[in-house]
PDB file of C-alpha atoms and ligand atoms in Angstrom:
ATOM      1  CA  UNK A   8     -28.436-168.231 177.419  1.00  0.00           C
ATOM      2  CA  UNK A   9     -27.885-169.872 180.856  1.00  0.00           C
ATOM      3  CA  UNK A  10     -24.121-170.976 180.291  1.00  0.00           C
ATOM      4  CA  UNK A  11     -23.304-167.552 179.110  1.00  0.00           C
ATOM      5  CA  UNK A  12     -25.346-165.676 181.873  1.00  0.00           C
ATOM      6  CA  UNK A  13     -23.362-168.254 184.923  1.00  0.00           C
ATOM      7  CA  UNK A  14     -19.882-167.404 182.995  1.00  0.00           C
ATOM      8  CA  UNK A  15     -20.471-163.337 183.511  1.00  0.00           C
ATOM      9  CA  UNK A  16     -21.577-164.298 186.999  1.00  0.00           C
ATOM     10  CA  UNK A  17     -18.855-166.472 187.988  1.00  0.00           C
ATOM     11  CA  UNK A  18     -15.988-163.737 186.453  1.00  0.00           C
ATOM     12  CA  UNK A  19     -17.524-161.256 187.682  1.00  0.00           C
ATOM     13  CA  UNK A  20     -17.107-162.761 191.285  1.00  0.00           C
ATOM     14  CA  UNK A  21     -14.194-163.550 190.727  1.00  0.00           C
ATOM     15  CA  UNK A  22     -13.027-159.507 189.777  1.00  0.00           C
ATOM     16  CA  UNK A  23     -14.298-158.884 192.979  1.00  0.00           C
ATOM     17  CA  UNK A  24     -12.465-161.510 194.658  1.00  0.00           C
ATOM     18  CA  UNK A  25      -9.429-160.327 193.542  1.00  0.00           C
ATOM     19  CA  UNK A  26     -10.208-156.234 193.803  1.00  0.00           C
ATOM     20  CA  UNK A  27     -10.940-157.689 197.589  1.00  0.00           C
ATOM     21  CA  UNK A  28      -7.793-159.526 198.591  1.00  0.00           C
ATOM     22  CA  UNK A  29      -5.207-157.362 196.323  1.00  0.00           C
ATOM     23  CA  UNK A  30      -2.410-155.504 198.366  1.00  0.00           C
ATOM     24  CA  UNK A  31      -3.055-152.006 199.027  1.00  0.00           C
ATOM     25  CA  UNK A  32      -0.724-149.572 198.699  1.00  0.00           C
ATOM     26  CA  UNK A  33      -2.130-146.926 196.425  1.00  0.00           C
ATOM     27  CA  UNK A  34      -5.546-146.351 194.948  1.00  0.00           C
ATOM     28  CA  UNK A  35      -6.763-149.748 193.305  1.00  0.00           C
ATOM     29  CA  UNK A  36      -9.985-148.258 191.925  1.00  0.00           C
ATOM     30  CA  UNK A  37     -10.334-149.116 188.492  1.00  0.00           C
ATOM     31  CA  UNK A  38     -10.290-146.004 185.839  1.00  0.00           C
ATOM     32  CA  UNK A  39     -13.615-145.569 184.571  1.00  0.00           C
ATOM     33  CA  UNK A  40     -14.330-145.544 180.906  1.00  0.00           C
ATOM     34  CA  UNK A  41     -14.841-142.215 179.029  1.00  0.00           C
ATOM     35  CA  UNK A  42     -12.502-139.924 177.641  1.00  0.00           C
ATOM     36  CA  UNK A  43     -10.957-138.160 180.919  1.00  0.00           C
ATOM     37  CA  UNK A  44      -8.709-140.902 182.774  1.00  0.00           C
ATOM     38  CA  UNK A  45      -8.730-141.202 186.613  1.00  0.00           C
ATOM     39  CA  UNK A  46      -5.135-141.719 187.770  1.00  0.00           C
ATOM     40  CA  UNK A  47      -3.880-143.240 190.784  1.00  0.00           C
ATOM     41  CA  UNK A  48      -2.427-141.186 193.955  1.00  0.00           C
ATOM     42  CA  UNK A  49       0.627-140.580 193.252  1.00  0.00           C
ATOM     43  CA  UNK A  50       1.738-141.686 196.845  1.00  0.00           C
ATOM     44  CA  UNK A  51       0.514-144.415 199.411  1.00  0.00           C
ATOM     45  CA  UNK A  52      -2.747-142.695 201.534  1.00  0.00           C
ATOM     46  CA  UNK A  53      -0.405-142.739 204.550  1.00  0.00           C
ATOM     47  CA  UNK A  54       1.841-140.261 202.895  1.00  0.00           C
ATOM     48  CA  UNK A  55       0.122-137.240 204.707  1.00  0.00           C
ATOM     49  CA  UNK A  56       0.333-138.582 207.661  1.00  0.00           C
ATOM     50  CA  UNK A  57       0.097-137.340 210.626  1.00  0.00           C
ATOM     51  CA  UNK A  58      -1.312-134.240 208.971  1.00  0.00           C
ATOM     52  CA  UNK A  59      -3.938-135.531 206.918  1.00  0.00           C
ATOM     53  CA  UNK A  60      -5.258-138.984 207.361  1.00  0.00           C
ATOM     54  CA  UNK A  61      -4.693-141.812 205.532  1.00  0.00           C
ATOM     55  CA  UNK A  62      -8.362-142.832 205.547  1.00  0.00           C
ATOM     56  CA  UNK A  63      -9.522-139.213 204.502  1.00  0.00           C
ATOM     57  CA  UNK A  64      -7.195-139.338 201.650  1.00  0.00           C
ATOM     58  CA  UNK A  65      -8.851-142.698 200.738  1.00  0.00           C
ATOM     59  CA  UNK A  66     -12.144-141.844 200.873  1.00  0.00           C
ATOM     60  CA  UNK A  67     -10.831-138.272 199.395  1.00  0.00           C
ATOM     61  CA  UNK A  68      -9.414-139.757 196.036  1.00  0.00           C
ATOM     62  CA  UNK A  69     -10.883-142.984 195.487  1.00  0.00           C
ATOM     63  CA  UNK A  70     -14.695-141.658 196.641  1.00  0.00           C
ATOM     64  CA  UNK A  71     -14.859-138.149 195.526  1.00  0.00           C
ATOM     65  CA  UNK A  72     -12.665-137.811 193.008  1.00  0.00           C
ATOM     66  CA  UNK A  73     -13.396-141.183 191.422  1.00  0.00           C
ATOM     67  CA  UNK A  74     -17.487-139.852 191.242  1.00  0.00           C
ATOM     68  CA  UNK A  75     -16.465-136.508 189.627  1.00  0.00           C
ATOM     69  CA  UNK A  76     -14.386-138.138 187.107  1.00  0.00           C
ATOM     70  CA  UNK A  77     -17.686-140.701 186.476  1.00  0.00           C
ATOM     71  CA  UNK A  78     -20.062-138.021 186.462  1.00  0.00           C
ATOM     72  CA  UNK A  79     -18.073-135.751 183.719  1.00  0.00           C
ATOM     73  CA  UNK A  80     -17.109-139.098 181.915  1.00  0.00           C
ATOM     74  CA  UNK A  81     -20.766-139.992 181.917  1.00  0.00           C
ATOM     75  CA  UNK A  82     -22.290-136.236 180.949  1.00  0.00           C
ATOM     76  CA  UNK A  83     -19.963-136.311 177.814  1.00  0.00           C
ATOM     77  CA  UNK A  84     -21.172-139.381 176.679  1.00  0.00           C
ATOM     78  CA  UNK A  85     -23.418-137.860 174.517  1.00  0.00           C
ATOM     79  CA  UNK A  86     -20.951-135.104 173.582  1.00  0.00           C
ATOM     80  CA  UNK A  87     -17.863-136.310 171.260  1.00  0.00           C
ATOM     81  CA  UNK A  88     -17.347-132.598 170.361  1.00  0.00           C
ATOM     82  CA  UNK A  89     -16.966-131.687 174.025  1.00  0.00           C
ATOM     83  CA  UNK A  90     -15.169-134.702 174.853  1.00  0.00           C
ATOM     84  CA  UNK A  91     -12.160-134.203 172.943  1.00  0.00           C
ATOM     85  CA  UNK A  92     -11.523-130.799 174.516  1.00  0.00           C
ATOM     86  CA  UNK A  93      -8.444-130.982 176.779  1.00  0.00           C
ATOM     87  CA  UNK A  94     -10.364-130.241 179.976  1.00  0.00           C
ATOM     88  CA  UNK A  95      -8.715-126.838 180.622  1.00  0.00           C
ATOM     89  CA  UNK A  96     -10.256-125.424 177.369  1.00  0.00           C
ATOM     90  CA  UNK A  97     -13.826-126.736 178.247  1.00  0.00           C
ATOM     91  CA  UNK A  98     -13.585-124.851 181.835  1.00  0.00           C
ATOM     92  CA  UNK A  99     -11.974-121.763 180.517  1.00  0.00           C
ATOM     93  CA  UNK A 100     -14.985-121.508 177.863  1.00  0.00           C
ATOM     94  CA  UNK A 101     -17.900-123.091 179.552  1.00  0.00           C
ATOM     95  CA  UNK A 102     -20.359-121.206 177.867  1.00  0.00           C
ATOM     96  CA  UNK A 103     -19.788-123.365 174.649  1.00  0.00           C
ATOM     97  CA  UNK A 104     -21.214-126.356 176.565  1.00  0.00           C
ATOM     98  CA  UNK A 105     -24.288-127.418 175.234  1.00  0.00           C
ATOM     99  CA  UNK A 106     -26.905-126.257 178.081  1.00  0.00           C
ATOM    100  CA  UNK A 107     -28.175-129.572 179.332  1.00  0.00           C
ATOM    101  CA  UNK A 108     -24.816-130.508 181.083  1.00  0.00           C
ATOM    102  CA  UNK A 109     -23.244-127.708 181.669  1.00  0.00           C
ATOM    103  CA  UNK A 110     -24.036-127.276 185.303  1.00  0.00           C
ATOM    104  CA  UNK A 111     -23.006-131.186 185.327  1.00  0.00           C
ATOM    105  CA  UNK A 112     -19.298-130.485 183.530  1.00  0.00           C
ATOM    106  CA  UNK A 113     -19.048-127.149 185.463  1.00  0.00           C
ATOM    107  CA  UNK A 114     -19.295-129.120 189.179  1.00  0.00           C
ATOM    108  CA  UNK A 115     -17.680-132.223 187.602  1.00  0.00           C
ATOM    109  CA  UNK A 116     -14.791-131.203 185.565  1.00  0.00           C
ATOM    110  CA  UNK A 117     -13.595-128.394 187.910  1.00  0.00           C
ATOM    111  CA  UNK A 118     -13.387-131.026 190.865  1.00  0.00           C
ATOM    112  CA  UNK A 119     -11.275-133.573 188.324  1.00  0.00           C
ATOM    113  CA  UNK A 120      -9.206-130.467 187.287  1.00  0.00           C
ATOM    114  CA  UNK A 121      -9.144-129.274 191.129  1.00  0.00           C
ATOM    115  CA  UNK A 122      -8.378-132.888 192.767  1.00  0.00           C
ATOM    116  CA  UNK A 123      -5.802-133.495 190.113  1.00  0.00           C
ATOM    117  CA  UNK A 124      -3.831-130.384 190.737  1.00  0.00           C
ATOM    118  CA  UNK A 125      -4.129-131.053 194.260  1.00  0.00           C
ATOM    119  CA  UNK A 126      -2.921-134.737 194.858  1.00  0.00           C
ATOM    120  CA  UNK A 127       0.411-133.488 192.820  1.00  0.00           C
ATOM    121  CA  UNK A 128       1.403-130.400 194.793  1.00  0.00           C
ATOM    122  CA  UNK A 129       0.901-132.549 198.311  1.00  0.00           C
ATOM    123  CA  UNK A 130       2.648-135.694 199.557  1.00  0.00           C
ATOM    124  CA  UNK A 131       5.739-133.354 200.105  1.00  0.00           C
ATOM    125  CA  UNK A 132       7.517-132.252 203.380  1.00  0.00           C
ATOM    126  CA  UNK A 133       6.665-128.452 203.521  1.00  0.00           C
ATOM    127  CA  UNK A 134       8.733-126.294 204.814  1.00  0.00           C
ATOM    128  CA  UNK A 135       9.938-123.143 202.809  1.00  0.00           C
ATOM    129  CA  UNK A 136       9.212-122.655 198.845  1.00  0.00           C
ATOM    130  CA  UNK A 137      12.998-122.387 196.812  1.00  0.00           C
ATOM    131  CA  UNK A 138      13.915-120.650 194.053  1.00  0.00           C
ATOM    132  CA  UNK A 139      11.747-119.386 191.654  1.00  0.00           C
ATOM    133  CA  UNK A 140       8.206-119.589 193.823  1.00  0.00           C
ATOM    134  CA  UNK A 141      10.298-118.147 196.486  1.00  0.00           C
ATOM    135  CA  UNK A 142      11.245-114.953 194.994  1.00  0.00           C
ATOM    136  CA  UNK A 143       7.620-114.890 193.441  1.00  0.00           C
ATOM    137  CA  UNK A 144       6.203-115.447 196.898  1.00  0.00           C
ATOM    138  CA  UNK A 145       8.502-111.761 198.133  1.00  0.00           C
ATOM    139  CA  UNK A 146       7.482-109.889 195.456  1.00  0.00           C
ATOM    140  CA  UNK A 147       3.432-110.670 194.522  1.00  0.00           C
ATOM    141  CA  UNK A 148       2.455-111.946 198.306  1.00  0.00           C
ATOM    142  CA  UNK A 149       4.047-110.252 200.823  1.00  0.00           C
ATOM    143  CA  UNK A 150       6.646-113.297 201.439  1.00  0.00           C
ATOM    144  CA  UNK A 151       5.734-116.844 202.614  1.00  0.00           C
ATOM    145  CA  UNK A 152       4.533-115.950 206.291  1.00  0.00           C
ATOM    146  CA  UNK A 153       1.785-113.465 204.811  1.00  0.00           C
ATOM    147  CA  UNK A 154       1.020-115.869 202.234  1.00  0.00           C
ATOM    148  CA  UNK A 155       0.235-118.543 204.635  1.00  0.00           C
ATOM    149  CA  UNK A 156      -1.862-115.478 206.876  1.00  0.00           C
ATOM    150  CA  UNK A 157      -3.623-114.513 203.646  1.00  0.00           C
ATOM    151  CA  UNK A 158      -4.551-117.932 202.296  1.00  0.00           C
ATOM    152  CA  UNK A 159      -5.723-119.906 205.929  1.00  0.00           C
ATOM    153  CA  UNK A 160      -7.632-116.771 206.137  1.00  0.00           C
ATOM    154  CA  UNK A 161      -9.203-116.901 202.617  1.00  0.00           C
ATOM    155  CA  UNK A 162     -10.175-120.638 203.631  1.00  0.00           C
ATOM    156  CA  UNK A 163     -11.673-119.621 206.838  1.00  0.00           C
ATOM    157  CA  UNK A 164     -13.968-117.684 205.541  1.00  0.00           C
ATOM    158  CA  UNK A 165     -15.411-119.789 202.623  1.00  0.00           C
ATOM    159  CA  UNK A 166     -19.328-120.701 203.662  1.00  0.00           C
ATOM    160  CA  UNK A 167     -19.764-124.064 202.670  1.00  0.00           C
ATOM    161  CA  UNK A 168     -17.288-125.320 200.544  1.00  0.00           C
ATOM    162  CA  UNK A 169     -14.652-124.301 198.331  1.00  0.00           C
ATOM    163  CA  UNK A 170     -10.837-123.723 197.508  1.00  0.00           C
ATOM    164  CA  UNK A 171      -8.079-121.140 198.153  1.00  0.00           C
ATOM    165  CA  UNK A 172      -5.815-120.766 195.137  1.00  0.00           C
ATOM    166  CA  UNK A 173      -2.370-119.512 193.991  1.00  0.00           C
ATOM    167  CA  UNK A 174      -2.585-118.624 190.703  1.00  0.00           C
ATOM    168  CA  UNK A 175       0.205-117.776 187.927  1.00  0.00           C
ATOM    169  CA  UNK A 176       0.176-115.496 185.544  1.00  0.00           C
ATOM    170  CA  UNK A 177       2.446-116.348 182.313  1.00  0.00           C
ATOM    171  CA  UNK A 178       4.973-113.637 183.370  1.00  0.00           C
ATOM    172  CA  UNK A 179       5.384-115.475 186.928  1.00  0.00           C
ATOM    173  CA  UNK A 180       2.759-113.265 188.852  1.00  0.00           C
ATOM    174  CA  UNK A 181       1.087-114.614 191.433  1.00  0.00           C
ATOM    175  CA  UNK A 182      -2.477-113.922 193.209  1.00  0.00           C
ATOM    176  CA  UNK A 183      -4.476-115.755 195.630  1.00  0.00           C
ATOM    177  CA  UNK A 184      -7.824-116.545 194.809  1.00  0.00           C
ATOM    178  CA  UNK A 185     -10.801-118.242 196.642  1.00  0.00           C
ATOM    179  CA  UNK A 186     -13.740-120.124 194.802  1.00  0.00           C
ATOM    180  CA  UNK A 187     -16.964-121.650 195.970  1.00  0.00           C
ATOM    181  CA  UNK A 188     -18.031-125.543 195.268  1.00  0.00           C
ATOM    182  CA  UNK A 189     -16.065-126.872 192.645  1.00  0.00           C
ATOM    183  CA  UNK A 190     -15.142-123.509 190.299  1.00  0.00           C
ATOM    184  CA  UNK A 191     -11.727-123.089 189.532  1.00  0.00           C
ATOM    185  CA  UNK A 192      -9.729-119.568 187.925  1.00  0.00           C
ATOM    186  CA  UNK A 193      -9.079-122.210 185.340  1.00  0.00           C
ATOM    187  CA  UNK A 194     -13.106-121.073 184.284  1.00  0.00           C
ATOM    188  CA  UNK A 195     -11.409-117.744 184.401  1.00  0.00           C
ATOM    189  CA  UNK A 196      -8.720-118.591 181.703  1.00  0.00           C
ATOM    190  CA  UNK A 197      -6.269-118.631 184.444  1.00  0.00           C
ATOM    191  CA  UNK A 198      -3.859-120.987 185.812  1.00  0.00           C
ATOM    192  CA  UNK A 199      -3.524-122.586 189.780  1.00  0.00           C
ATOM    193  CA  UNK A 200       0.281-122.869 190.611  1.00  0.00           C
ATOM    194  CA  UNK A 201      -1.498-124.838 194.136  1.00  0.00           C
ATOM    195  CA  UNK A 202      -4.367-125.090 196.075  1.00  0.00           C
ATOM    196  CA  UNK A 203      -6.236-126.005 198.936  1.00  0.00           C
ATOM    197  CA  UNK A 204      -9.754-127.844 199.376  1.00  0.00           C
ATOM    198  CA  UNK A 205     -11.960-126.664 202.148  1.00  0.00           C
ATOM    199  CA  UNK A 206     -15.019-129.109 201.352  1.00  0.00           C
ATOM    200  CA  UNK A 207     -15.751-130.376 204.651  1.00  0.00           C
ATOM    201  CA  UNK A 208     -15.160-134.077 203.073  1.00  0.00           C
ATOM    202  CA  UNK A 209     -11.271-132.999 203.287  1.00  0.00           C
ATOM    203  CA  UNK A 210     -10.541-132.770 206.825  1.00  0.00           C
ATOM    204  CA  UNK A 211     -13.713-133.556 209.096  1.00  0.00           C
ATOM    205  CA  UNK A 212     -12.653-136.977 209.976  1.00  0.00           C
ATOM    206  CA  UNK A 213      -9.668-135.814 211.710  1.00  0.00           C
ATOM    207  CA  UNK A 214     -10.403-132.008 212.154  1.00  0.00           C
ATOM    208  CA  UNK A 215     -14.321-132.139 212.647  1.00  0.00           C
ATOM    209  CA  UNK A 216     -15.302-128.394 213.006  1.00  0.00           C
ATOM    210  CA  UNK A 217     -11.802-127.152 213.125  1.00  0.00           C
ATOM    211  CA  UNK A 218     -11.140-125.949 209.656  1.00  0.00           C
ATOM    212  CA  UNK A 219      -8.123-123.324 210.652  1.00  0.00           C
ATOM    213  CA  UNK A 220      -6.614-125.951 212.116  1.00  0.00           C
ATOM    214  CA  UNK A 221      -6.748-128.133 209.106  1.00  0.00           C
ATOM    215  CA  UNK A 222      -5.543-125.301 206.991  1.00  0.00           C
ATOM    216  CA  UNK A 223      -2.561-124.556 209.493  1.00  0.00           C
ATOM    217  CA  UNK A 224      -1.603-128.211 208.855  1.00  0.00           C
ATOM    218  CA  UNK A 225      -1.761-128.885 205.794  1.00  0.00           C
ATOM    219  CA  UNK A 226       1.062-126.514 204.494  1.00  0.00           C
ATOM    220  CA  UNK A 227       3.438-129.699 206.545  1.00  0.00           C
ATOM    221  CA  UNK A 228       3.186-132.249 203.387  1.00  0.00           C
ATOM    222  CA  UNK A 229       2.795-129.026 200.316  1.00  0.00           C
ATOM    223  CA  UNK A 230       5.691-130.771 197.861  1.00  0.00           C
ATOM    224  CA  UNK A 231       7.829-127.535 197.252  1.00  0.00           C
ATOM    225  CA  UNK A 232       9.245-129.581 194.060  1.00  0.00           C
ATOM    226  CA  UNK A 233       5.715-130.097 192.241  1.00  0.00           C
ATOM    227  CA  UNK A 234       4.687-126.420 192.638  1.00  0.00           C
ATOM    228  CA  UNK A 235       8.317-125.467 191.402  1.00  0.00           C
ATOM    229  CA  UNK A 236       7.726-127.907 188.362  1.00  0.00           C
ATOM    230  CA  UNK A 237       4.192-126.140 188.124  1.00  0.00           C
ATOM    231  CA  UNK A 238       5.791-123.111 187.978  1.00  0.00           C
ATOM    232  CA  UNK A 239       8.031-123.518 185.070  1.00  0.00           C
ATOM    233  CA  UNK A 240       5.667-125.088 183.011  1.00  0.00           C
ATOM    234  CA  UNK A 241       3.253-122.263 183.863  1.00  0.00           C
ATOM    235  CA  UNK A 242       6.435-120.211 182.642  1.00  0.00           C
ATOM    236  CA  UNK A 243       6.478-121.754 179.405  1.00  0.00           C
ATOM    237  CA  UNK A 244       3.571-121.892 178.635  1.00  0.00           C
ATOM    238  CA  UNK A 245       2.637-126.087 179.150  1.00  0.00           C
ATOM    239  CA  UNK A 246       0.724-125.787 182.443  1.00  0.00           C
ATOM    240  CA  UNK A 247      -2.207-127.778 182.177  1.00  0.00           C
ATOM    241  CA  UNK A 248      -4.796-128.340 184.688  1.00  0.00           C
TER     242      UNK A 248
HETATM  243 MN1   MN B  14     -12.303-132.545 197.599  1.00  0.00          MN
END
């Protein structure tokens, strides 16, 4: 028993030795086991910067989003038949979900479904939506200028926390939607084009109390190309979470 208890020990160490000294560019933290996977940013923490902080998007994705992906992985455990459910179709029909976790996969899976959505549609240089968005922007929001109004707005007046979405329709409508904690229009059967988080944990080390600020920002590093790839695939029908 001994040998085989010091060789655990001794790799074990030596994971963390190497988990300690390994260059860090993007997320290292490993994926936790379960059925949902927990990818990496898909850009180095710095890539917000100056607008969001490279140590709130640490904390951000490898913290928070790394403990909702645990806690869904780990509430599913028990539930193969839920667990093979593309995540969309568990939020949009929650009320299948056995009882006991549902609370747990409501909180858990709409922050993985949230967080992923929103990693993808930042790291960009803002600016003005093209093309497609654009025109959708005109004719369902008032144009881009009201839509930025209309959505900081939305996110100032969350209590507590929350998110401002965009949603799309499958004919390209769009309509902005707020939602407290971690609920998503997903849970509504509908899809986010892009969203914002207002959970304190998103912007107080840099922004402390000054939310509208944070809101005003963030629209500098909203990747016009994601949301455009968004919203084709919400056009044909293949947008996921
Ligand atoms: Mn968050």
């Amino acid at each position: 028993m001994l040998p085989m208890n010091r060789r655990s020990l001794l790799l074990t160490l030596g994971a963390a030795g190497v988990a300690a000294t390994a260059p860090r560019a993007y997320a290292q933290t490993a994926a936790p086991a379960g059925p949902f996977k927990f990818d990496p940013l898909p850009y180095p923490n710095n890539k917000n910067e100056p607008h969001i902080d490279a140590m709130t998007m640490e904390l951000h994705h490898d913290k928070h989003h790394a403990a909702y992906v645990n806690n869904l992985n780990n509430a599913l455990a028990q539930h193969g038949e839920v667990a093979k459910k593309p995540l969309q179709e568990i939020l949009a029909k929650l009320s299948a979900v056995p009882e006991a976790i549902r609370t747990t996969v409501r909180n858990n899976g709409g922050g993985h479904a949230n967080h992923s959505m929103f990693w993808q549609v930042m790291g960009g240089a803002g600016g003005d939506p093209t093309g497609g968005v654009k025109a959708a922007i005109d004719r369902d929001l008032g144009g881009f200028n009201k839509l930025k109004d209309d959505f900081n707005a939305a996110g100032g007046k969350i209590f507590g926390s929350g998110w401002v979405f965009v949603t799309v329709a499958k004919d390209g409508k769009l309509t902005l939607v707020s939602k407290p904690n971690q609920d998503t229009p997903l849970m509504d059967g509908h899809h986010v084009l892009f969203g914002n988080d207002v959970w304190e944990h998103a912007y107080y080390l840099k922004y402390q109390n000054r939310r509208p600020d944070y809101l005003k920002a963030w629209w500098n590093v909203v990747n016009w190309d994601k949301v455009g790839e968004r919203y084709a695939a919400a056009r044909a029908g293949k947008l996921t979470i």
